[in-house]
């Protein structure tokens, strides 16, 4: 009888112990999740601070990085690409022009065509951006967008002259978003064009400048949706 009571007491103690373990595990998991969220938030804050440092110089493109990131992610969603849900893709979109910190104002803001020498300097910005970011592990594939956002589908782009699918897919989608934003915002030398006009220009570059699948994704997103994203 006593042995049985002992056994019951031992089992009850074991059960309480297991419950304590379960509670500890839940607490650890919750704390871990909170830390992860905090880490993600500080990554995003760091990326935005860097992107803003570039944009602060450039009054007329105001919020270009934010818009182009929103357009790019929308295109990636329209093309059903997994990268639409990848935070590193968004980081790459936001930081694409970070290398422009090294381009002199006289070139960056020149309201006239660049000379050959100036163009060479300007075209160094993807590599400079890559160099700036290369040691930051959490950026991962974001660095590929920064390096390759001026490649062209036909291989005539820079800095590496990659062709077709050798160009990272995020950079191919980005190139379309970047051009869409450039054509639909005011510049010192011309007013903003309409989305319809921009679509026509981009469609004409499918298979030469742009990845055809990325251009097709553009057709799947309405002007109204782009207007919404632009207003955010
Ligand atoms: Fe660029």
PDB file of C-alpha atoms in Angstrom, residues 28-214:
ATOM      1  CA  UNK A  28      12.480  30.462 -24.106  1.00  0.00           C
ATOM      2  CA  UNK A  29      10.683  30.226 -27.436  1.00  0.00           C
ATOM      3  CA  UNK A  30       8.792  33.461 -26.786  1.00  0.00           C
ATOM      4  CA  UNK A  31      11.969  35.294 -25.755  1.00  0.00           C
ATOM      5  CA  UNK A  32      13.760  33.911 -28.830  1.00  0.00           C
ATOM      6  CA  UNK A  33      10.959  35.102 -31.119  1.00  0.00           C
ATOM      7  CA  UNK A  34      11.023  38.544 -29.551  1.00  0.00           C
ATOM      8  CA  UNK A  35      14.795  38.765 -30.029  1.00  0.00           C
ATOM      9  CA  UNK A  36      14.417  37.720 -33.667  1.00  0.00           C
ATOM     10  CA  UNK A  37      11.768  40.388 -34.251  1.00  0.00           C
ATOM     11  CA  UNK A  38      13.969  43.013 -32.607  1.00  0.00           C
ATOM     12  CA  UNK A  39      16.889  41.929 -34.746  1.00  0.00           C
ATOM     13  CA  UNK A  40      14.816  42.120 -37.937  1.00  0.00           C
ATOM     14  CA  UNK A  41      13.576  45.573 -36.957  1.00  0.00           C
ATOM     15  CA  UNK A  42      17.113  46.816 -36.331  1.00  0.00           C
ATOM     16  CA  UNK A  43      18.273  45.340 -39.659  1.00  0.00           C
ATOM     17  CA  UNK A  44      15.475  47.238 -41.395  1.00  0.00           C
ATOM     18  CA  UNK A  45      16.269  50.459 -39.502  1.00  0.00           C
ATOM     19  CA  UNK A  46      19.942  50.154 -40.469  1.00  0.00           C
ATOM     20  CA  UNK A  47      19.098  49.577 -44.119  1.00  0.00           C
ATOM     21  CA  UNK A  48      16.690  52.518 -44.194  1.00  0.00           C
ATOM     22  CA  UNK A  49      19.249  54.788 -42.535  1.00  0.00           C
ATOM     23  CA  UNK A  50      21.822  53.863 -45.183  1.00  0.00           C
ATOM     24  CA  UNK A  51      19.324  54.280 -48.027  1.00  0.00           C
ATOM     25  CA  UNK A  52      18.197  57.641 -46.638  1.00  0.00           C
ATOM     26  CA  UNK A  53      21.794  58.838 -46.408  1.00  0.00           C
ATOM     27  CA  UNK A  54      22.033  58.431 -50.189  1.00  0.00           C
ATOM     28  CA  UNK A  55      18.621  59.959 -50.897  1.00  0.00           C
ATOM     29  CA  UNK A  56      19.217  62.961 -48.655  1.00  0.00           C
ATOM     30  CA  UNK A  57      21.640  64.343 -51.262  1.00  0.00           C
ATOM     31  CA  UNK A  58      19.204  64.010 -54.049  1.00  0.00           C
ATOM     32  CA  UNK A  59      16.168  66.268 -53.560  1.00  0.00           C
ATOM     33  CA  UNK A  60      14.433  65.580 -56.847  1.00  0.00           C
ATOM     34  CA  UNK A  61      14.270  61.805 -56.616  1.00  0.00           C
ATOM     35  CA  UNK A  62      12.804  62.008 -53.054  1.00  0.00           C
ATOM     36  CA  UNK A  63      11.791  58.581 -51.758  1.00  0.00           C
ATOM     37  CA  UNK A  64      12.892  56.885 -54.969  1.00  0.00           C
ATOM     38  CA  UNK A  65      14.327  53.913 -53.057  1.00  0.00           C
ATOM     39  CA  UNK A  66      11.097  53.344 -51.108  1.00  0.00           C
ATOM     40  CA  UNK A  67       8.942  53.548 -54.248  1.00  0.00           C
ATOM     41  CA  UNK A  68      11.168  51.377 -56.339  1.00  0.00           C
ATOM     42  CA  UNK A  69      11.313  48.771 -53.546  1.00  0.00           C
ATOM     43  CA  UNK A  70       7.505  48.741 -53.388  1.00  0.00           C
ATOM     44  CA  UNK A  71       7.221  48.452 -57.195  1.00  0.00           C
ATOM     45  CA  UNK A  72       9.858  45.719 -57.323  1.00  0.00           C
ATOM     46  CA  UNK A  73       8.200  43.626 -54.616  1.00  0.00           C
ATOM     47  CA  UNK A  74       4.835  44.020 -56.358  1.00  0.00           C
ATOM     48  CA  UNK A  75       6.360  42.796 -59.636  1.00  0.00           C
ATOM     49  CA  UNK A  76       7.974  39.847 -57.825  1.00  0.00           C
ATOM     50  CA  UNK A  77       4.572  38.965 -56.331  1.00  0.00           C
ATOM     51  CA  UNK A  78       2.918  39.273 -59.761  1.00  0.00           C
ATOM     52  CA  UNK A  79       5.542  36.897 -61.202  1.00  0.00           C
ATOM     53  CA  UNK A  80       4.988  34.571 -58.231  1.00  0.00           C
ATOM     54  CA  UNK A  81       8.651  34.673 -57.296  1.00  0.00           C
ATOM     55  CA  UNK A  82       9.626  33.428 -53.818  1.00  0.00           C
ATOM     56  CA  UNK A  83      11.917  36.430 -53.470  1.00  0.00           C
ATOM     57  CA  UNK A  84       8.802  38.601 -53.028  1.00  0.00           C
ATOM     58  CA  UNK A  85       8.794  37.364 -49.425  1.00  0.00           C
ATOM     59  CA  UNK A  86      12.513  37.598 -48.831  1.00  0.00           C
ATOM     60  CA  UNK A  87      13.627  40.474 -46.647  1.00  0.00           C
ATOM     61  CA  UNK A  88      17.068  40.504 -48.279  1.00  0.00           C
ATOM     62  CA  UNK A  89      15.421  41.310 -51.613  1.00  0.00           C
ATOM     63  CA  UNK A  90      13.767  44.357 -50.089  1.00  0.00           C
ATOM     64  CA  UNK A  91      17.100  45.383 -48.546  1.00  0.00           C
ATOM     65  CA  UNK A  92      18.751  45.113 -51.970  1.00  0.00           C
ATOM     66  CA  UNK A  93      16.021  47.205 -53.581  1.00  0.00           C
ATOM     67  CA  UNK A  94      16.335  49.899 -50.905  1.00  0.00           C
ATOM     68  CA  UNK A  95      20.134  50.007 -51.087  1.00  0.00           C
ATOM     69  CA  UNK A  96      20.621  49.643 -54.848  1.00  0.00           C
ATOM     70  CA  UNK A  97      22.246  53.070 -55.324  1.00  0.00           C
ATOM     71  CA  UNK A  98      24.223  53.226 -52.074  1.00  0.00           C
ATOM     72  CA  UNK A  99      27.424  53.425 -54.159  1.00  0.00           C
ATOM     73  CA  UNK A 100      26.327  56.865 -55.385  1.00  0.00           C
ATOM     74  CA  UNK A 101      27.756  58.289 -52.144  1.00  0.00           C
ATOM     75  CA  UNK A 102      31.067  58.169 -54.010  1.00  0.00           C
ATOM     76  CA  UNK A 103      29.814  59.981 -57.137  1.00  0.00           C
ATOM     77  CA  UNK A 104      30.569  63.748 -57.063  1.00  0.00           C
ATOM     78  CA  UNK A 105      27.574  66.147 -56.973  1.00  0.00           C
ATOM     79  CA  UNK A 106      28.669  67.775 -60.234  1.00  0.00           C
ATOM     80  CA  UNK A 107      28.136  64.458 -62.008  1.00  0.00           C
ATOM     81  CA  UNK A 108      25.160  63.159 -60.033  1.00  0.00           C
ATOM     82  CA  UNK A 109      23.158  66.355 -60.524  1.00  0.00           C
ATOM     83  CA  UNK A 110      24.401  67.427 -63.951  1.00  0.00           C
ATOM     84  CA  UNK A 111      21.318  68.574 -65.854  1.00  0.00           C
ATOM     85  CA  UNK A 112      22.897  67.634 -69.179  1.00  0.00           C
ATOM     86  CA  UNK A 113      24.286  64.465 -70.775  1.00  0.00           C
ATOM     87  CA  UNK A 114      27.449  63.151 -69.120  1.00  0.00           C
ATOM     88  CA  UNK A 115      30.820  63.159 -70.873  1.00  0.00           C
ATOM     89  CA  UNK A 116      32.463  59.765 -71.439  1.00  0.00           C
ATOM     90  CA  UNK A 117      34.741  60.339 -68.476  1.00  0.00           C
ATOM     91  CA  UNK A 118      31.840  61.301 -66.201  1.00  0.00           C
ATOM     92  CA  UNK A 119      29.829  58.301 -67.346  1.00  0.00           C
ATOM     93  CA  UNK A 120      32.691  55.975 -66.423  1.00  0.00           C
ATOM     94  CA  UNK A 121      32.650  57.423 -62.898  1.00  0.00           C
ATOM     95  CA  UNK A 122      28.874  57.218 -62.664  1.00  0.00           C
ATOM     96  CA  UNK A 123      28.884  53.593 -63.799  1.00  0.00           C
ATOM     97  CA  UNK A 124      31.163  52.642 -60.942  1.00  0.00           C
ATOM     98  CA  UNK A 125      28.331  53.039 -58.416  1.00  0.00           C
ATOM     99  CA  UNK A 126      27.151  49.392 -58.449  1.00  0.00           C
ATOM    100  CA  UNK A 127      30.680  48.121 -57.702  1.00  0.00           C
ATOM    101  CA  UNK A 128      31.270  50.811 -55.077  1.00  0.00           C
ATOM    102  CA  UNK A 129      27.970  49.857 -53.442  1.00  0.00           C
ATOM    103  CA  UNK A 130      28.990  46.200 -53.481  1.00  0.00           C
ATOM    104  CA  UNK A 131      32.320  47.092 -51.872  1.00  0.00           C
ATOM    105  CA  UNK A 132      30.599  49.167 -49.182  1.00  0.00           C
ATOM    106  CA  UNK A 133      28.240  46.328 -48.260  1.00  0.00           C
ATOM    107  CA  UNK A 134      30.358  43.245 -48.880  1.00  0.00           C
ATOM    108  CA  UNK A 135      31.276  42.637 -45.218  1.00  0.00           C
ATOM    109  CA  UNK A 136      27.677  42.856 -43.947  1.00  0.00           C
ATOM    110  CA  UNK A 137      26.539  39.257 -43.613  1.00  0.00           C
ATOM    111  CA  UNK A 138      22.863  39.865 -42.906  1.00  0.00           C
ATOM    112  CA  UNK A 139      22.441  41.537 -46.297  1.00  0.00           C
ATOM    113  CA  UNK A 140      23.091  38.229 -48.083  1.00  0.00           C
ATOM    114  CA  UNK A 141      21.660  38.340 -51.625  1.00  0.00           C
ATOM    115  CA  UNK A 142      20.797  42.030 -51.261  1.00  0.00           C
ATOM    116  CA  UNK A 143      24.385  42.639 -52.321  1.00  0.00           C
ATOM    117  CA  UNK A 144      23.693  40.943 -55.667  1.00  0.00           C
ATOM    118  CA  UNK A 145      20.931  43.450 -56.425  1.00  0.00           C
ATOM    119  CA  UNK A 146      23.294  46.309 -55.607  1.00  0.00           C
ATOM    120  CA  UNK A 147      26.017  44.929 -57.865  1.00  0.00           C
ATOM    121  CA  UNK A 148      23.866  43.836 -60.794  1.00  0.00           C
ATOM    122  CA  UNK A 149      21.007  46.340 -61.011  1.00  0.00           C
ATOM    123  CA  UNK A 150      22.427  47.907 -64.194  1.00  0.00           C
ATOM    124  CA  UNK A 151      23.077  44.658 -66.062  1.00  0.00           C
ATOM    125  CA  UNK A 152      21.103  44.215 -69.284  1.00  0.00           C
ATOM    126  CA  UNK A 153      19.432  41.051 -70.564  1.00  0.00           C
ATOM    127  CA  UNK A 154      21.500  41.292 -73.791  1.00  0.00           C
ATOM    128  CA  UNK A 155      24.806  41.580 -71.902  1.00  0.00           C
ATOM    129  CA  UNK A 156      25.420  45.248 -72.732  1.00  0.00           C
ATOM    130  CA  UNK A 157      24.986  46.385 -69.119  1.00  0.00           C
ATOM    131  CA  UNK A 158      27.480  46.878 -66.306  1.00  0.00           C
ATOM    132  CA  UNK A 159      29.550  46.146 -64.241  1.00  0.00           C
ATOM    133  CA  UNK A 160      29.926  42.472 -65.252  1.00  0.00           C
ATOM    134  CA  UNK A 161      28.148  42.337 -68.628  1.00  0.00           C
ATOM    135  CA  UNK A 162      26.114  39.324 -67.449  1.00  0.00           C
ATOM    136  CA  UNK A 163      23.465  38.039 -69.875  1.00  0.00           C
ATOM    137  CA  UNK A 164      19.961  36.601 -69.504  1.00  0.00           C
ATOM    138  CA  UNK A 165      19.413  34.266 -66.595  1.00  0.00           C
ATOM    139  CA  UNK A 166      22.996  34.694 -65.367  1.00  0.00           C
ATOM    140  CA  UNK A 167      21.745  38.006 -63.984  1.00  0.00           C
ATOM    141  CA  UNK A 168      20.284  37.375 -60.500  1.00  0.00           C
ATOM    142  CA  UNK A 169      16.499  37.334 -60.812  1.00  0.00           C
ATOM    143  CA  UNK A 170      15.998  40.035 -58.141  1.00  0.00           C
ATOM    144  CA  UNK A 171      18.251  42.374 -60.150  1.00  0.00           C
ATOM    145  CA  UNK A 172      16.270  41.649 -63.337  1.00  0.00           C
ATOM    146  CA  UNK A 173      12.946  42.465 -61.669  1.00  0.00           C
ATOM    147  CA  UNK A 174      14.516  45.507 -60.061  1.00  0.00           C
ATOM    148  CA  UNK A 175      15.717  46.937 -63.392  1.00  0.00           C
ATOM    149  CA  UNK A 176      12.101  47.113 -64.589  1.00  0.00           C
ATOM    150  CA  UNK A 177      10.906  48.744 -61.336  1.00  0.00           C
ATOM    151  CA  UNK A 178      13.782  51.257 -61.428  1.00  0.00           C
ATOM    152  CA  UNK A 179      13.030  52.332 -64.993  1.00  0.00           C
ATOM    153  CA  UNK A 180       9.294  52.540 -64.266  1.00  0.00           C
ATOM    154  CA  UNK A 181       9.972  54.927 -61.388  1.00  0.00           C
ATOM    155  CA  UNK A 182      12.531  56.981 -63.326  1.00  0.00           C
ATOM    156  CA  UNK A 183      10.081  57.526 -66.202  1.00  0.00           C
ATOM    157  CA  UNK A 184       7.129  58.415 -63.964  1.00  0.00           C
ATOM    158  CA  UNK A 185       8.831  61.002 -61.723  1.00  0.00           C
ATOM    159  CA  UNK A 186       9.830  64.604 -62.517  1.00  0.00           C
ATOM    160  CA  UNK A 187      13.415  65.276 -63.478  1.00  0.00           C
ATOM    161  CA  UNK A 188      15.120  68.688 -63.756  1.00  0.00           C
ATOM    162  CA  UNK A 189      15.204  68.271 -67.538  1.00  0.00           C
ATOM    163  CA  UNK A 190      11.710  66.816 -68.117  1.00  0.00           C
ATOM    164  CA  UNK A 191       8.364  66.358 -66.361  1.00  0.00           C
ATOM    165  CA  UNK A 192       7.088  62.947 -65.191  1.00  0.00           C
ATOM    166  CA  UNK A 193       5.586  60.711 -67.874  1.00  0.00           C
ATOM    167  CA  UNK A 194       2.459  58.576 -67.469  1.00  0.00           C
ATOM    168  CA  UNK A 195       2.517  54.902 -66.484  1.00  0.00           C
ATOM    169  CA  UNK A 196       1.147  54.062 -69.941  1.00  0.00           C
ATOM    170  CA  UNK A 197       4.079  55.801 -71.633  1.00  0.00           C
ATOM    171  CA  UNK A 198       6.553  54.117 -69.271  1.00  0.00           C
ATOM    172  CA  UNK A 199       5.021  50.697 -69.979  1.00  0.00           C
ATOM    173  CA  UNK A 200       5.502  51.263 -73.715  1.00  0.00           C
ATOM    174  CA  UNK A 201       9.172  52.208 -73.269  1.00  0.00           C
ATOM    175  CA  UNK A 202       9.830  49.185 -71.047  1.00  0.00           C
ATOM    176  CA  UNK A 203       7.929  46.783 -73.327  1.00  0.00           C
ATOM    177  CA  UNK A 204      10.102  47.953 -76.229  1.00  0.00           C
ATOM    178  CA  UNK A 205      13.177  46.912 -74.210  1.00  0.00           C
ATOM    179  CA  UNK A 206      11.955  43.368 -73.414  1.00  0.00           C
ATOM    180  CA  UNK A 207      14.580  40.848 -74.510  1.00  0.00           C
ATOM    181  CA  UNK A 208      17.234  43.535 -75.058  1.00  0.00           C
ATOM    182  CA  UNK A 209      17.481  45.708 -71.965  1.00  0.00           C
ATOM    183  CA  UNK A 210      14.999  43.827 -69.791  1.00  0.00           C
ATOM    184  CA  UNK A 211      14.204  40.252 -68.801  1.00  0.00           C
ATOM    185  CA  UNK A 212      11.030  39.303 -70.761  1.00  0.00           C
ATOM    186  CA  UNK A 213       9.423  37.572 -67.742  1.00  0.00           C
ATOM    187  CA  UNK A 214       9.937  40.678 -65.602  1.00  0.00           C
TER     188      UNK A 214
END
